[in-house]
Amino acid sequence: MYSQGLIGADGRTEEDETFLEAFQKRIDAEEKIEPKDAMPEGYRRTLIRQIGQHAHSEIVGMLPEGNWITRAPTLKRKAALLAKVQDEGGHGLYLYAAAETLGVSRAQMTEELHSGKAKYSSIFNYPTLSWADIGAIGWLVDGAAIMNQIPLCRCSFGPYARAMIRICKEESFHQRQGYEIMLTLCRGTPEQKEMAQDALNRFWWPALMMFGPHDKDSAHSEQSMKWKIKRFSNDQLRQKFIDATVPQAEYLGLSVPDPELHWDPELNDGKGGYRHGPIDWDEFWRVVKGDGAMNRDRINARRRAWEEGAWVREAALAHAEKQRSRAAKLAAE
Amino acid sequence: MTDEMPLWEVFIRPRNGLAHKHVGSVHAADATLALDAARDVYTRRGEGNSIWVVPSAAITASDPEHADETFDPTADKIYRHPTFYEIPEDVGHM
């Protein structure tokens, strides 16, 4: 579902010039890099961090929506939401598998999420207060994620690109089910429409922040672009998202909570686009650094799930071991 | 904990007549659980009708460092291809 502009990538690398040039040549020729290929340490580190953050975002992203499964208004909505949350779990697992090919263990990634060392998309540190939030998340949050993720299907690292292709195929259902929830609310009673507007008001700015800091403040983006881990800059993707989403909000009859939002014919090389007002980056960093409304809840929920599932993992391993030793004994007889 | 949880590579056959293709991996204590996990993770939308799981540790891979000497010799053996041989047009399709 939900990736976000990478936080704190460190693309520094110490290989010699010949090696780096040869590697860059492969990248420039659009060759995919596979796990066992020689690669600069900075490339490996950046990818582990990015794929890890992405995987954690999928897993933590199950929580705000999971909150509404038992309270979905109809059986149809409940079935769809369950399927969506299950997809997010699946996406997290594809991505963990892709990250593991780079030599990081699942245990280490899990540990770093639980200790707060690893980041995940800041959008999940906002609470889901009403059913309309489920609509807004599908429409805006999955919508923003799709903008981010489609170019990742062409990422230079093979396993990540392959995982993203699977994810993008499944993602389109997520956004459409969200928009349909919004549409149903907007065609309902005035109170229902008000709920939809309230959800848009709360999720619009956090959705824009999902693309990460402005290009001028995004120190490591350039190296990621050069290595073709990233294909478009944070600001380019954000602009695409705004241009696609504003007409969708108009169709719903909702207003985007940005008084400065206006059509600017100069934008997008003269093709025109929506210019947005200033984004509150202090809020963004506050949430990234742990002070969002839900940061503690999210990590606690993950930790609890992990700890309470420990006996299942232990039992499964003990059972496997017993089967193995029985088979070995039989073979020896 | 998961360090002990073995890794399995997952292969799926989209339909009869095609080969099983690698799709990713799962962690599981044994083969039965690996199959269950692979079904849940990789076949939620009719992706296939058959799954293989193979312990990742059981796979022996060629070394990418030696890719040149392993695979390049095929490039100069053009006589392995049908277009290397000249057959008069009058003979017809062959």
Coordinates of C-alpha atoms in Angstrom, one line a residue:
Chain A
M1 CA 0.0 0.0 0.0
Y2 CA 1.9 2.8 1.3
S3 CA 5.4 3.9 0.7
Q4 CA 6.7 7.3 1.5
G5 CA 9.6 9.4 0.4
L6 CA 12.6 7.6 2.1
I7 CA 13.6 9.1 5.4
G8 CA 17.3 9.3 6.1
A9 CA 18.8 7.3 3.3
D10 CA 22.6 7.2 3.4
G11 CA 24.0 6.6 0.0
R12 CA 27.6 7.1 0.9
T13 CA 29.8 4.4 -0.5
E14 CA 33.5 3.7 -0.5
E15 CA 34.2 1.5 -3.5
D16 CA 36.9 2.5 -6.0
E17 CA 36.0 4.6 -9.0
T18 CA 36.4 1.8 -11.5
F19 CA 33.9 -0.4 -9.7
L20 CA 31.4 2.5 -9.2
E21 CA 31.7 3.4 -12.9
A22 CA 31.1 -0.1 -14.1
F23 CA 28.1 -0.4 -11.8
Q24 CA 26.7 2.9 -13.0
K25 CA 27.1 1.7 -16.6
R26 CA 24.9 -1.3 -15.8
I27 CA 22.3 1.0 -14.2
D28 CA 22.4 3.4 -17.2
A29 CA 21.9 0.5 -19.6
E30 CA 18.7 -0.3 -17.6
E31 CA 20.1 -3.7 -16.5
K32 CA 18.4 -5.0 -13.4
I33 CA 20.7 -5.7 -10.4
E34 CA 20.0 -9.1 -8.8
P35 CA 20.8 -10.0 -5.1
K36 CA 24.1 -11.8 -5.6
D37 CA 25.5 -9.2 -8.1
A38 CA 28.3 -7.0 -6.9
M39 CA 26.9 -3.7 -5.8
P40 CA 28.1 -0.6 -3.9
E41 CA 27.5 -0.8 -0.1
G42 CA 25.6 2.5 -0.3
Y43 CA 23.2 1.0 -2.9
R44 CA 22.7 -2.0 -0.7
R45 CA 22.2 0.1 2.5
T46 CA 19.8 2.5 0.8
L47 CA 17.7 -0.4 -0.6
I48 CA 17.6 -2.3 2.7
R49 CA 16.4 0.9 4.4
Q50 CA 13.9 1.8 1.8
I51 CA 12.4 -1.7 1.3
G52 CA 12.4 -2.2 5.1
Q53 CA 10.5 1.1 5.6
H54 CA 8.1 0.2 2.9
A55 CA 7.5 -3.3 4.4
H56 CA 7.0 -1.9 7.9
S57 CA 4.5 0.6 6.4
E58 CA 2.4 -2.2 4.9
I59 CA 2.4 -4.0 8.2
V60 CA 1.7 -1.0 10.5
G61 CA -0.8 0.1 7.8
M62 CA -3.0 -2.8 8.7
L63 CA -3.7 -1.3 12.1
P64 CA -5.7 1.9 11.4
E65 CA -8.0 0.0 9.0
G66 CA -8.2 -3.2 11.2
N67 CA -9.7 -0.8 13.7
W68 CA -12.9 -0.7 11.6
I69 CA -13.3 -4.3 10.4
T70 CA -15.8 -5.2 13.2
R71 CA -17.7 -1.9 12.7
A72 CA -18.0 -1.9 8.9
P73 CA -21.5 -0.7 8.0
T74 CA -22.4 -3.6 5.7
L75 CA -21.3 -7.2 5.0
K76 CA -20.0 -6.1 1.6
R77 CA -17.8 -3.3 3.1
K78 CA -16.6 -5.7 5.8
A79 CA -15.6 -8.4 3.3
A80 CA -13.8 -5.7 1.1
L81 CA -12.0 -4.2 4.1
L82 CA -10.9 -7.6 5.3
A83 CA -9.5 -8.4 1.9
K84 CA -7.7 -5.1 1.8
V85 CA -6.1 -5.5 5.2
Q86 CA -5.1 -9.1 4.2
D87 CA -3.5 -7.6 1.0
E88 CA -1.5 -5.2 3.1
G89 CA -0.1 -8.0 5.2
G90 CA 0.8 -9.8 1.9
H91 CA 2.5 -6.7 0.6
G92 CA 4.5 -6.4 3.7
L93 CA 5.6 -10.0 3.3
Y94 CA 6.6 -9.7 -0.4
L95 CA 8.7 -6.7 0.6
Y96 CA 10.4 -8.3 3.6
A97 CA 11.3 -11.2 1.3
A98 CA 12.8 -8.7 -1.2
A99 CA 14.8 -7.0 1.5
E100 CA 16.1 -10.3 2.9
T101 CA 17.7 -11.1 -0.5
L102 CA 20.1 -8.2 0.4
G103 CA 21.4 -10.0 3.5
V104 CA 19.3 -8.5 6.2
S105 CA 17.4 -11.0 8.4
R106 CA 13.7 -10.8 9.1
A107 CA 14.4 -10.9 12.8
Q108 CA 16.6 -7.9 12.5
M109 CA 14.0 -5.9 10.6
T110 CA 11.2 -6.9 13.1
E111 CA 13.5 -5.9 16.0
E112 CA 14.2 -2.5 14.4
L113 CA 10.5 -1.8 13.9
H114 CA 9.7 -2.7 17.5
S115 CA 12.6 -0.7 19.0
G116 CA 11.5 2.3 17.0
K117 CA 14.8 2.4 15.1
A118 CA 13.2 1.7 11.7
K119 CA 10.7 4.2 10.3
Y120 CA 7.4 3.6 8.6
S121 CA 5.1 5.9 6.8
S122 CA 4.0 8.7 9.1
I123 CA 0.4 8.6 7.8
F124 CA -0.3 5.6 10.0
N125 CA 0.3 7.6 13.1
Y126 CA -3.0 9.5 12.6
P127 CA -6.1 7.9 14.1
T128 CA -9.1 6.6 12.2
L129 CA -11.9 8.3 14.0
S130 CA -14.9 7.5 11.7
W131 CA -16.0 5.1 9.0
A132 CA -15.4 7.9 6.5
D133 CA -11.6 7.7 7.4
I134 CA -11.6 4.2 5.8
G135 CA -12.9 5.8 2.6
A136 CA -10.3 8.6 2.8
I137 CA -7.5 6.2 3.4
G138 CA -8.3 4.1 0.4
W139 CA -8.8 7.1 -1.8
L140 CA -6.0 9.4 -0.7
V141 CA -3.4 7.2 1.1
D142 CA -3.6 4.3 -1.3
G143 CA -3.8 6.9 -4.1
A144 CA -0.6 8.6 -3.0
A145 CA 1.0 5.2 -2.5
I146 CA 0.1 4.2 -6.1
M147 CA 1.7 7.4 -7.4
N148 CA 4.9 6.5 -5.5
Q149 CA 4.9 2.9 -6.4
I150 CA 4.2 2.7 -10.1
P151 CA 7.7 4.1 -10.9
L152 CA 9.1 1.7 -8.3
C153 CA 8.1 -1.2 -10.7
R154 CA 11.0 -0.1 -12.8
C155 CA 13.4 0.2 -9.9
S156 CA 16.9 -1.0 -10.8
F157 CA 16.9 -3.7 -8.1
G158 CA 15.1 -6.8 -9.5
P159 CA 13.4 -8.3 -6.4
Y160 CA 12.0 -4.9 -5.3
A161 CA 10.8 -4.2 -8.8
R162 CA 9.1 -7.6 -9.0
A163 CA 7.4 -7.2 -5.6
M164 CA 6.2 -3.8 -6.7
I165 CA 4.6 -5.1 -9.8
R166 CA 2.6 -7.6 -7.8
I167 CA 1.7 -4.9 -5.3
C168 CA 0.6 -2.3 -7.9
K169 CA -1.7 -4.9 -9.5
E170 CA -3.5 -5.4 -6.2
E171 CA -3.5 -1.8 -5.1
S172 CA -6.0 -0.4 -7.6
F173 CA -8.8 -2.2 -5.9
H174 CA -7.8 -0.5 -2.7
Q175 CA -8.1 3.0 -4.1
R176 CA -11.4 2.3 -5.9
Q177 CA -13.0 0.8 -2.8
G178 CA -12.0 3.9 -0.8
Y179 CA -13.4 6.3 -3.4
E180 CA -16.6 4.3 -3.6
I181 CA -17.0 4.6 0.2
M182 CA -16.6 8.4 -0.2
L183 CA -19.0 8.5 -3.1
T184 CA -21.7 6.6 -1.1
L185 CA -21.3 8.9 1.9
C186 CA -21.4 12.0 -0.3
R187 CA -24.6 10.8 -2.0
G188 CA -26.1 10.1 1.5
T189 CA -27.5 12.3 4.2
P190 CA -26.0 15.7 4.9
E191 CA -24.4 14.2 8.1
Q192 CA -22.8 11.5 6.0
K193 CA -21.4 14.0 3.6
E194 CA -20.1 16.0 6.5
M195 CA -18.3 12.9 7.7
A196 CA -16.6 12.5 4.3
Q197 CA -15.6 16.2 4.3
D198 CA -14.2 15.8 7.9
A199 CA -12.1 12.8 6.8
L200 CA -10.8 14.7 3.8
N201 CA -9.9 17.6 6.0
R202 CA -7.9 15.4 8.3
F203 CA -6.2 13.2 5.7
W204 CA -5.4 15.7 2.9
W205 CA -2.2 17.2 4.4
P206 CA -0.8 14.0 5.8
A207 CA -1.4 12.4 2.4
L208 CA 0.7 15.2 0.7
M209 CA 3.4 14.6 3.3
M210 CA 3.6 10.9 2.3
F211 CA 5.8 12.0 -0.7
G212 CA 8.5 13.1 1.7
P213 CA 10.3 16.5 2.1
H214 CA 10.6 19.0 -0.7
D215 CA 13.3 18.2 -3.2
K216 CA 15.6 21.0 -2.0
D217 CA 15.5 19.4 1.6
S218 CA 15.8 15.9 0.4
A219 CA 19.5 15.4 0.7
H220 CA 19.9 11.8 -0.5
S221 CA 17.4 11.8 -3.3
E222 CA 19.9 12.6 -6.0
Q223 CA 22.0 9.5 -5.5
S224 CA 18.8 7.3 -5.4
M225 CA 17.8 8.9 -8.7
K226 CA 21.2 8.2 -10.2
W227 CA 21.0 4.6 -9.1
K228 CA 17.5 4.4 -10.5
I229 CA 16.1 3.2 -7.2
K230 CA 13.9 6.3 -7.5
R231 CA 12.6 7.6 -10.9
F232 CA 10.8 10.8 -9.9
S233 CA 11.5 13.4 -7.2
N234 CA 9.2 13.8 -4.2
D235 CA 7.9 17.1 -5.5
Q236 CA 7.2 15.7 -9.0
L237 CA 5.2 12.8 -7.5
R238 CA 3.3 15.1 -5.1
Q239 CA 2.3 17.3 -8.0
K240 CA 1.0 14.4 -10.0
F241 CA -1.0 13.2 -7.0
I242 CA -2.6 16.7 -6.5
D243 CA -3.4 17.1 -10.1
A244 CA -5.1 13.7 -10.2
T245 CA -7.0 14.1 -6.9
V246 CA -8.4 17.6 -6.9
P247 CA -10.9 16.8 -9.8
Q248 CA -11.9 13.6 -7.9
A249 CA -12.7 15.7 -4.8
E250 CA -14.7 18.1 -7.0
Y251 CA -16.7 15.2 -8.3
L252 CA -17.6 14.2 -4.8
G253 CA -18.6 17.8 -4.1
L254 CA -16.0 18.1 -1.3
S255 CA -13.6 20.9 -0.8
V256 CA -9.9 20.4 -0.5
P257 CA -8.8 22.0 2.8
D258 CA -6.2 24.3 1.3
P259 CA -7.3 27.9 0.8
E260 CA -4.3 28.6 -1.4
L261 CA -5.0 25.8 -3.8
H262 CA -5.5 27.2 -7.3
W263 CA -5.0 26.2 -11.0
D264 CA -1.8 27.6 -12.4
P265 CA -1.4 27.3 -16.2
E266 CA 2.4 27.7 -15.8
L267 CA 2.9 24.4 -13.8
N268 CA 4.0 21.1 -15.4
D269 CA 5.9 22.8 -18.2
G270 CA 3.0 25.0 -19.3
K271 CA 0.5 22.1 -19.3
G272 CA -1.1 23.5 -16.1
G273 CA -1.6 22.1 -12.7
Y274 CA -2.8 22.9 -9.2
R275 CA -0.5 24.9 -7.0
H276 CA -0.8 24.1 -3.3
G277 CA -0.3 26.1 -0.1
P278 CA 2.6 25.5 2.3
I279 CA 2.9 22.1 3.9
D280 CA 3.5 22.0 7.7
W281 CA 6.8 20.2 7.8
D282 CA 7.2 20.7 11.5
E283 CA 4.2 18.5 11.9
F284 CA 5.7 16.0 9.5
W285 CA 9.0 15.7 11.4
R286 CA 7.2 15.7 14.8
V287 CA 5.2 12.6 13.6
V288 CA 8.2 10.9 12.0
K289 CA 10.2 11.4 15.2
G290 CA 7.5 9.7 17.3
D291 CA 5.1 12.3 18.4
G292 CA 2.1 11.6 16.3
A293 CA -1.2 10.8 17.9
M294 CA -0.8 7.1 17.4
N295 CA 3.0 6.3 17.3
R296 CA 3.1 4.6 20.6
D297 CA -0.2 2.7 20.0
R298 CA 1.0 1.4 16.7
I299 CA 4.3 0.1 18.0
N300 CA 2.7 -1.4 21.1
A301 CA 0.2 -3.2 18.9
R302 CA 3.0 -4.7 16.8
R303 CA 5.0 -5.7 19.8
R304 CA 2.0 -7.3 21.5
A305 CA 1.1 -9.3 18.4
W306 CA 4.7 -10.5 18.2
E307 CA 5.0 -11.4 21.8
E308 CA 1.6 -13.1 22.0
G309 CA 2.4 -15.1 18.9
A310 CA 5.7 -16.4 20.3
W311 CA 4.2 -19.6 21.6
V312 CA 2.8 -20.4 18.1
R313 CA 6.2 -20.0 16.5
E314 CA 7.8 -22.0 19.2
A315 CA 5.2 -24.8 18.9
A316 CA 5.5 -24.9 15.2
L317 CA 9.3 -25.2 15.4
A318 CA 9.1 -27.9 18.1
H319 CA 6.6 -29.9 16.0
A320 CA 8.9 -29.7 12.9
E321 CA 11.8 -30.8 15.0
K322 CA 9.8 -33.8 16.4
Q323 CA 8.7 -34.8 12.9
R324 CA 12.3 -34.6 11.7
S325 CA 13.8 -36.7 14.5
R326 CA 11.0 -39.3 14.1
A327 CA 11.7 -39.6 10.4
A328 CA 15.4 -39.9 11.1
K329 CA 14.8 -42.6 13.7
L330 CA 12.6 -44.5 11.3
A331 CA 15.2 -44.3 8.6
A332 CA 17.9 -45.6 11.0
E333 CA 15.8 -48.7 11.9
Chain B
M1 CA 13.4 -16.3 17.0
T2 CA 12.7 -15.9 13.3
D3 CA 16.4 -16.5 12.7
E4 CA 15.5 -20.2 13.4
M5 CA 12.4 -20.0 11.3
P6 CA 13.6 -21.5 8.0
L7 CA 13.2 -19.7 4.7
W8 CA 11.4 -21.4 1.7
E9 CA 11.4 -20.3 -1.9
V10 CA 8.0 -20.4 -3.5
F11 CA 7.2 -21.4 -7.1
I12 CA 3.7 -21.2 -8.6
R13 CA 2.3 -22.7 -11.8
P14 CA -0.2 -20.3 -13.2
R15 CA -2.1 -23.0 -15.1
N16 CA -1.6 -26.4 -16.5
G17 CA 0.8 -26.4 -19.5
L18 CA 3.1 -23.8 -17.9
A19 CA 6.1 -24.3 -15.8
H20 CA 6.3 -23.4 -12.1
K21 CA 7.8 -19.9 -11.7
H22 CA 9.6 -18.4 -8.7
V23 CA 7.5 -15.8 -7.0
G24 CA 9.2 -15.0 -3.7
S25 CA 9.8 -16.6 -0.3
V26 CA 8.2 -17.3 3.0
H27 CA 9.4 -18.2 6.5
A28 CA 7.8 -21.4 8.0
A29 CA 8.7 -24.1 10.5
D30 CA 8.1 -27.0 8.1
A31 CA 7.0 -27.8 4.6
T32 CA 3.3 -28.0 5.4
L33 CA 3.2 -24.6 7.0
A34 CA 5.3 -23.2 4.2
L35 CA 2.7 -24.4 1.7
D36 CA -0.1 -22.8 3.8
A37 CA 1.8 -19.5 4.0
A38 CA 2.7 -19.5 0.3
R39 CA -1.0 -20.0 -0.5
D40 CA -2.1 -17.1 1.7
V41 CA 0.7 -14.8 0.6
Y42 CA 1.0 -15.5 -3.1
T43 CA -2.3 -16.8 -4.4
R44 CA -5.0 -14.4 -3.3
R45 CA -6.3 -13.7 -6.8
G46 CA -6.2 -16.9 -8.8
E47 CA -2.4 -16.7 -9.5
G48 CA -2.1 -20.4 -9.9
N49 CA -3.2 -24.0 -9.5
S50 CA 0.0 -25.5 -8.0
I51 CA 2.6 -24.5 -5.5
W52 CA 6.1 -25.8 -4.8
V53 CA 8.0 -24.8 -1.7
V54 CA 11.7 -25.5 -1.6
P55 CA 14.1 -24.9 1.4
S56 CA 16.1 -21.9 0.3
A57 CA 19.2 -23.6 1.7
A58 CA 18.8 -26.4 -0.7
I59 CA 19.3 -24.2 -3.8
T60 CA 22.7 -24.1 -5.3
A61 CA 23.2 -21.1 -7.5
S62 CA 25.8 -20.2 -10.1
D63 CA 28.2 -17.4 -9.1
P64 CA 27.4 -14.1 -10.8
E65 CA 31.1 -13.2 -10.5
H66 CA 31.7 -16.0 -13.0
A67 CA 28.8 -15.2 -15.3
D68 CA 31.2 -14.2 -18.1
E69 CA 33.1 -17.5 -18.3
T70 CA 30.0 -19.5 -17.7
F71 CA 27.8 -18.0 -20.3
D72 CA 29.8 -16.1 -22.8
P73 CA 31.2 -19.1 -24.8
T74 CA 27.7 -19.6 -26.2
A75 CA 27.8 -16.2 -28.0
D76 CA 30.5 -17.2 -30.6
K77 CA 28.9 -20.5 -31.6
I78 CA 26.7 -19.1 -34.3
Y79 CA 26.7 -22.5 -36.0
R80 CA 24.2 -23.6 -33.3
H81 CA 21.6 -21.4 -34.9
P82 CA 19.5 -22.4 -38.0
T83 CA 20.2 -19.2 -39.8
F84 CA 23.9 -20.1 -40.0
Y85 CA 23.1 -22.6 -42.8
E86 CA 22.3 -21.5 -46.3
I87 CA 19.5 -23.4 -48.0
P88 CA 18.5 -22.3 -51.6
E89 CA 15.1 -20.7 -51.7
D90 CA 13.9 -23.3 -54.2
V91 CA 14.1 -26.0 -51.5
G92 CA 11.2 -24.2 -49.7
H93 CA 10.6 -23.9 -46.0
M94 CA 12.9 -26.0 -43.8

